[in-house]
Amino acid sequence: MHQRVIQQTLQGLEGSRNIFDDIIIHGKSTEEHDKRLTKLLDRIQELGLTLNKEKCNFRMTELVFMGHLLSSRGIGPEEEKVRAWTTKQEKAFQELKLRLQNTKTQEYFDGSAKTTLITDASSVGLGAVLVQGINRVICYISRSLTDTERRYFQTEKETLGIVWACERLHMYLYGTDITLLTDHKPLECIYSTKSRGTANARIQRWVLRIQPYKFSVVHIPGKHNIADSLSRLLTSEGKSNSDIGKDEDEYIRFVALTATPNALTTREMERESTTDEEIADIREAIRTNRWNRVTCKTVLSIKDELACIGILVLRGSRILVPKSLRETVLKLAHEGYPGIVVMKRNLRTKVRWPGIDREAEKFCRSCHSCQLVSSPEKPEQMKPTDIPSSPWEHISADLMCLPTGDNLFVVVDYYSRYFEVDVMRSTSSDRIRNQSFFENRDGKPGPQATDKVGRSLVMLYLQLMKSRKE
């Protein structure tokens, strides 16, 4: 609350910064400093705030603030922080000063200056240097590669170096136009707008991870890459960064635990994975990187996304289920009869195996309960009858039973809509075929005169048929 209130109080005042209720006024000269101080005091008086006179210091050339010594020379350590140096630490400190005496002192970051990030990757580590203007170094960073990362080929290591450096220096780079300098020529194509996605899945994911940053990649000769030493001056075993490997192992274990379906246990998955030939084959291919020997060829397209944690095999954050447990997993995913689409979506969040979508669809279609509540097939659409070209070319006939036991036999001509009706007691095929109005003197279909009662009955019949259709 104090931070936000004081920050709102200082809004619009140049050279004024605060952390909680501690306020700093800075300027390039005494005149500029005093002018900014006067504006701050006016603002405080205007808002009715007060200052503790005993804690106020004016026109200081250096200041200890939040554990750092701020001065015109830059940022340095507070005296309290370095009071515990022994002879050994003092000797190391003097040696460090001698080695850095020909190097420019690190400077403050300027949001309006041109920003350049230089990265490099070796067989054991990653290094990067953040530079502004003409060789004004802002900071140096480096780290060792984990055991898994050391098995990456060089392009993957160089790509990882850029991603790691951008995310590590996010507070400097976000929202700033930056130039990425690298001595690895393929990165110019991989990180350009002309890239057609020819890189593997791992590199494509890394490219997506740095989309929030505005950058352009420029190739430089290796002898001009000042980040080269940062990536190489590490122990071959990577002892200086062993915690990173431990963190990644813990993360993979966490993924394995959360990817296991709730009704199963990770121990069950491990027990069944031990005897599953397909998973054992994939596990061996991951260990030896000999994918030409794997029997399940469908995993070749995703081989770069697979990782092992003990006996288990993971694809990203999803676990590969052994064959013996797949039907159980399908039954668990189908609880509540969610349907094909929802069932496949639920499965994809935690588990994976070759042909999982096809098996999920087959499981749903074989579920009797799902078939009962599924929507029925749509009836065939009614097709209108073509209008005939002459009378009595196309006729329709139908029978209607009356309460008296008699039947009305009606014939209608499609062309003229002319109708004939007859009252019949027998509805046999011979009786209907021998009706007198079916034939005229020439032996062709023709009408016979009907009485008024017959016409009234047929009108009633046609109205009933019309109401049925409606």
PDB file of N, CA, C and O in Angstrom, residues 8-42:
ATOM      1  N   GLN A   8       2.220   7.058  -6.561  1.00  0.00           N
ATOM      2  CA  GLN A   8       1.238   7.985  -7.118  1.00  0.00           C
ATOM      3  C   GLN A   8       1.589   9.433  -6.760  1.00  0.00           C
ATOM      4  O   GLN A   8       1.379  10.353  -7.554  1.00  0.00           O
ATOM      5  N   THR A   9       2.165   9.620  -5.576  1.00  0.00           N
ATOM      6  CA  THR A   9       2.557  10.966  -5.164  1.00  0.00           C
ATOM      7  C   THR A   9       3.669  11.516  -6.056  1.00  0.00           C
ATOM      8  O   THR A   9       3.687  12.708  -6.402  1.00  0.00           O
ATOM      9  N   LEU A  10       4.600  10.634  -6.469  1.00  0.00           N
ATOM     10  CA  LEU A  10       5.753  11.065  -7.270  1.00  0.00           C
ATOM     11  C   LEU A  10       5.465  11.076  -8.765  1.00  0.00           C
ATOM     12  O   LEU A  10       6.352  11.403  -9.552  1.00  0.00           O
ATOM     13  N   GLN A  11       4.261  10.719  -9.151  1.00  0.00           N
ATOM     14  CA  GLN A  11       3.951  10.613 -10.578  1.00  0.00           C
ATOM     15  C   GLN A  11       4.147  11.963 -11.288  1.00  0.00           C
ATOM     16  O   GLN A  11       3.637  12.991 -10.859  1.00  0.00           O
ATOM     17  N   GLY A  12       4.926  11.956 -12.363  1.00  0.00           N
ATOM     18  CA  GLY A  12       5.179  13.164 -13.137  1.00  0.00           C
ATOM     19  C   GLY A  12       6.392  13.956 -12.701  1.00  0.00           C
ATOM     20  O   GLY A  12       6.767  14.927 -13.366  1.00  0.00           O
ATOM     21  N   LEU A  13       7.028  13.571 -11.583  1.00  0.00           N
ATOM     22  CA  LEU A  13       8.206  14.292 -11.080  1.00  0.00           C
ATOM     23  C   LEU A  13       9.467  13.615 -11.615  1.00  0.00           C
ATOM     24  O   LEU A  13       9.722  12.445 -11.331  1.00  0.00           O
ATOM     25  N   GLU A  14      10.284  14.339 -12.367  1.00  0.00           N
ATOM     26  CA  GLU A  14      11.513  13.787 -12.912  1.00  0.00           C
ATOM     27  C   GLU A  14      12.575  13.637 -11.826  1.00  0.00           C
ATOM     28  O   GLU A  14      12.667  14.459 -10.922  1.00  0.00           O
ATOM     29  N   GLY A  15      13.375  12.561 -11.932  1.00  0.00           N
ATOM     30  CA  GLY A  15      14.461  12.343 -10.987  1.00  0.00           C
ATOM     31  C   GLY A  15      14.012  11.908  -9.619  1.00  0.00           C
ATOM     32  O   GLY A  15      14.800  11.998  -8.662  1.00  0.00           O
ATOM     33  N   SER A  16      12.790  11.442  -9.477  1.00  0.00           N
ATOM     34  CA  SER A  16      12.269  11.018  -8.177  1.00  0.00           C
ATOM     35  C   SER A  16      11.912   9.535  -8.239  1.00  0.00           C
ATOM     36  O   SER A  16      11.180   9.111  -9.125  1.00  0.00           O
ATOM     37  N   ARG A  17      12.455   8.775  -7.312  1.00  0.00           N
ATOM     38  CA  ARG A  17      12.187   7.341  -7.232  1.00  0.00           C
ATOM     39  C   ARG A  17      11.927   6.976  -5.770  1.00  0.00           C
ATOM     40  O   ARG A  17      12.374   7.650  -4.845  1.00  0.00           O
ATOM     41  N   ASN A  18      11.198   5.859  -5.600  1.00  0.00           N
ATOM     42  CA  ASN A  18      10.911   5.422  -4.236  1.00  0.00           C
ATOM     43  C   ASN A  18      10.861   3.910  -4.160  1.00  0.00           C
ATOM     44  O   ASN A  18      10.567   3.218  -5.139  1.00  0.00           O
ATOM     45  N   ILE A  19      11.181   3.381  -2.988  1.00  0.00           N
ATOM     46  CA  ILE A  19      10.912   2.000  -2.613  1.00  0.00           C
ATOM     47  C   ILE A  19      10.194   2.076  -1.276  1.00  0.00           C
ATOM     48  O   ILE A  19      10.774   2.508  -0.272  1.00  0.00           O
ATOM     49  N   PHE A  20       8.918   1.722  -1.282  1.00  0.00           N
ATOM     50  CA  PHE A  20       8.040   1.913  -0.138  1.00  0.00           C
ATOM     51  C   PHE A  20       8.007   3.409   0.213  1.00  0.00           C
ATOM     52  O   PHE A  20       7.714   4.232  -0.629  1.00  0.00           O
ATOM     53  N   ASP A  21       8.374   3.807   1.462  1.00  0.00           N
ATOM     54  CA  ASP A  21       8.310   5.230   1.819  1.00  0.00           C
ATOM     55  C   ASP A  21       9.679   5.890   1.801  1.00  0.00           C
ATOM     56  O   ASP A  21       9.854   7.004   2.307  1.00  0.00           O
ATOM     57  N   ASP A  22      10.691   5.218   1.232  1.00  0.00           N
ATOM     58  CA  ASP A  22      12.012   5.826   1.056  1.00  0.00           C
ATOM     59  C   ASP A  22      12.067   6.488  -0.318  1.00  0.00           C
ATOM     60  O   ASP A  22      11.833   5.830  -1.340  1.00  0.00           O
ATOM     61  N   ILE A  23      12.388   7.777  -0.340  1.00  0.00           N
ATOM     62  CA  ILE A  23      12.385   8.548  -1.586  1.00  0.00           C
ATOM     63  C   ILE A  23      13.803   9.031  -1.885  1.00  0.00           C
ATOM     64  O   ILE A  23      14.509   9.506  -0.984  1.00  0.00           O
ATOM     65  N   ILE A  24      14.202   8.912  -3.158  1.00  0.00           N
ATOM     66  CA  ILE A  24      15.520   9.390  -3.605  1.00  0.00           C
ATOM     67  C   ILE A  24      15.306  10.439  -4.696  1.00  0.00           C
ATOM     68  O   ILE A  24      14.515  10.223  -5.612  1.00  0.00           O
ATOM     69  N   ILE A  25      16.030  11.566  -4.581  1.00  0.00           N
ATOM     70  CA  ILE A  25      16.036  12.594  -5.613  1.00  0.00           C
ATOM     71  C   ILE A  25      17.448  12.645  -6.190  1.00  0.00           C
ATOM     72  O   ILE A  25      18.421  12.782  -5.443  1.00  0.00           O
ATOM     73  N   HIS A  26      17.573  12.524  -7.524  1.00  0.00           N
ATOM     74  CA  HIS A  26      18.908  12.536  -8.130  1.00  0.00           C
ATOM     75  C   HIS A  26      18.930  13.531  -9.278  1.00  0.00           C
ATOM     76  O   HIS A  26      17.897  13.880  -9.862  1.00  0.00           O
ATOM     77  N   GLY A  27      20.138  13.995  -9.608  1.00  0.00           N
ATOM     78  CA  GLY A  27      20.326  14.927 -10.705  1.00  0.00           C
ATOM     79  C   GLY A  27      21.758  14.910 -11.176  1.00  0.00           C
ATOM     80  O   GLY A  27      22.683  14.541 -10.438  1.00  0.00           O
ATOM     81  N   LYS A  28      21.972  15.349 -12.435  1.00  0.00           N
ATOM     82  CA  LYS A  28      23.321  15.368 -13.001  1.00  0.00           C
ATOM     83  C   LYS A  28      24.162  16.520 -12.467  1.00  0.00           C
ATOM     84  O   LYS A  28      25.383  16.482 -12.534  1.00  0.00           O
ATOM     85  N   SER A  29      23.485  17.541 -11.950  1.00  0.00           N
ATOM     86  CA  SER A  29      24.186  18.703 -11.393  1.00  0.00           C
ATOM     87  C   SER A  29      23.449  19.162 -10.144  1.00  0.00           C
ATOM     88  O   SER A  29      22.322  18.750  -9.871  1.00  0.00           O
ATOM     89  N   THR A  30      24.119  20.069  -9.385  1.00  0.00           N
ATOM     90  CA  THR A  30      23.503  20.585  -8.166  1.00  0.00           C
ATOM     91  C   THR A  30      22.241  21.372  -8.487  1.00  0.00           C
ATOM     92  O   THR A  30      21.220  21.266  -7.785  1.00  0.00           O
ATOM     93  N   GLU A  31      22.284  22.177  -9.570  1.00  0.00           N
ATOM     94  CA  GLU A  31      21.115  22.968  -9.954  1.00  0.00           C
ATOM     95  C   GLU A  31      19.933  22.076 -10.319  1.00  0.00           C
ATOM     96  O   GLU A  31      18.793  22.317  -9.898  1.00  0.00           O
ATOM     97  N   GLU A  32      20.186  21.048 -11.115  1.00  0.00           N
ATOM     98  CA  GLU A  32      19.117  20.135 -11.517  1.00  0.00           C
ATOM     99  C   GLU A  32      18.571  19.393 -10.308  1.00  0.00           C
ATOM    100  O   GLU A  32      17.352  19.210 -10.175  1.00  0.00           O
ATOM    101  N   HIS A  33      19.450  19.002  -9.409  1.00  0.00           N
ATOM    102  CA  HIS A  33      19.010  18.302  -8.196  1.00  0.00           C
ATOM    103  C   HIS A  33      18.122  19.192  -7.343  1.00  0.00           C
ATOM    104  O   HIS A  33      17.043  18.779  -6.871  1.00  0.00           O
ATOM    105  N   ASP A  34      18.536  20.453  -7.120  1.00  0.00           N
ATOM    106  CA  ASP A  34      17.760  21.358  -6.264  1.00  0.00           C
ATOM    107  C   ASP A  34      16.398  21.674  -6.881  1.00  0.00           C
ATOM    108  O   ASP A  34      15.397  21.803  -6.167  1.00  0.00           O
ATOM    109  N   LYS A  35      16.380  21.838  -8.196  1.00  0.00           N
ATOM    110  CA  LYS A  35      15.103  22.126  -8.858  1.00  0.00           C
ATOM    111  C   LYS A  35      14.124  20.967  -8.686  1.00  0.00           C
ATOM    112  O   LYS A  35      12.943  21.165  -8.391  1.00  0.00           O
ATOM    113  N   ARG A  36      14.622  19.744  -8.857  1.00  0.00           N
ATOM    114  CA  ARG A  36      13.757  18.575  -8.691  1.00  0.00           C
ATOM    115  C   ARG A  36      13.334  18.408  -7.230  1.00  0.00           C
ATOM    116  O   ARG A  36      12.191  18.005  -6.957  1.00  0.00           O
ATOM    117  N   LEU A  37      14.224  18.718  -6.300  1.00  0.00           N
ATOM    118  CA  LEU A  37      13.891  18.621  -4.876  1.00  0.00           C
ATOM    119  C   LEU A  37      12.788  19.615  -4.504  1.00  0.00           C
ATOM    120  O   LEU A  37      11.867  19.287  -3.743  1.00  0.00           O
ATOM    121  N   THR A  38      12.869  20.826  -5.056  1.00  0.00           N
ATOM    122  CA  THR A  38      11.853  21.835  -4.769  1.00  0.00           C
ATOM    123  C   THR A  38      10.473  21.384  -5.252  1.00  0.00           C
ATOM    124  O   THR A  38       9.465  21.554  -4.553  1.00  0.00           O
ATOM    125  N   LYS A  39      10.425  20.809  -6.445  1.00  0.00           N
ATOM    126  CA  LYS A  39       9.147  20.325  -6.972  1.00  0.00           C
ATOM    127  C   LYS A  39       8.579  19.210  -6.107  1.00  0.00           C
ATOM    128  O   LYS A  39       7.366  19.127  -5.882  1.00  0.00           O
ATOM    129  N   LEU A  40       9.454  18.338  -5.591  1.00  0.00           N
ATOM    130  CA  LEU A  40       8.988  17.256  -4.719  1.00  0.00           C
ATOM    131  C   LEU A  40       8.429  17.810  -3.418  1.00  0.00           C
ATOM    132  O   LEU A  40       7.347  17.395  -2.963  1.00  0.00           O
ATOM    133  N   LEU A  41       9.118  18.754  -2.816  1.00  0.00           N
ATOM    134  CA  LEU A  41       8.636  19.327  -1.557  1.00  0.00           C
ATOM    135  C   LEU A  41       7.306  20.045  -1.746  1.00  0.00           C
ATOM    136  O   LEU A  41       6.424  19.983  -0.888  1.00  0.00           O
ATOM    137  N   ASP A  42       7.152  20.749  -2.871  1.00  0.00           N
ATOM    138  CA  ASP A  42       5.866  21.403  -3.164  1.00  0.00           C
ATOM    139  C   ASP A  42       4.758  20.372  -3.289  1.00  0.00           C
ATOM    140  O   ASP A  42       3.634  20.592  -2.801  1.00  0.00           O
TER     141      ASP A  42
END
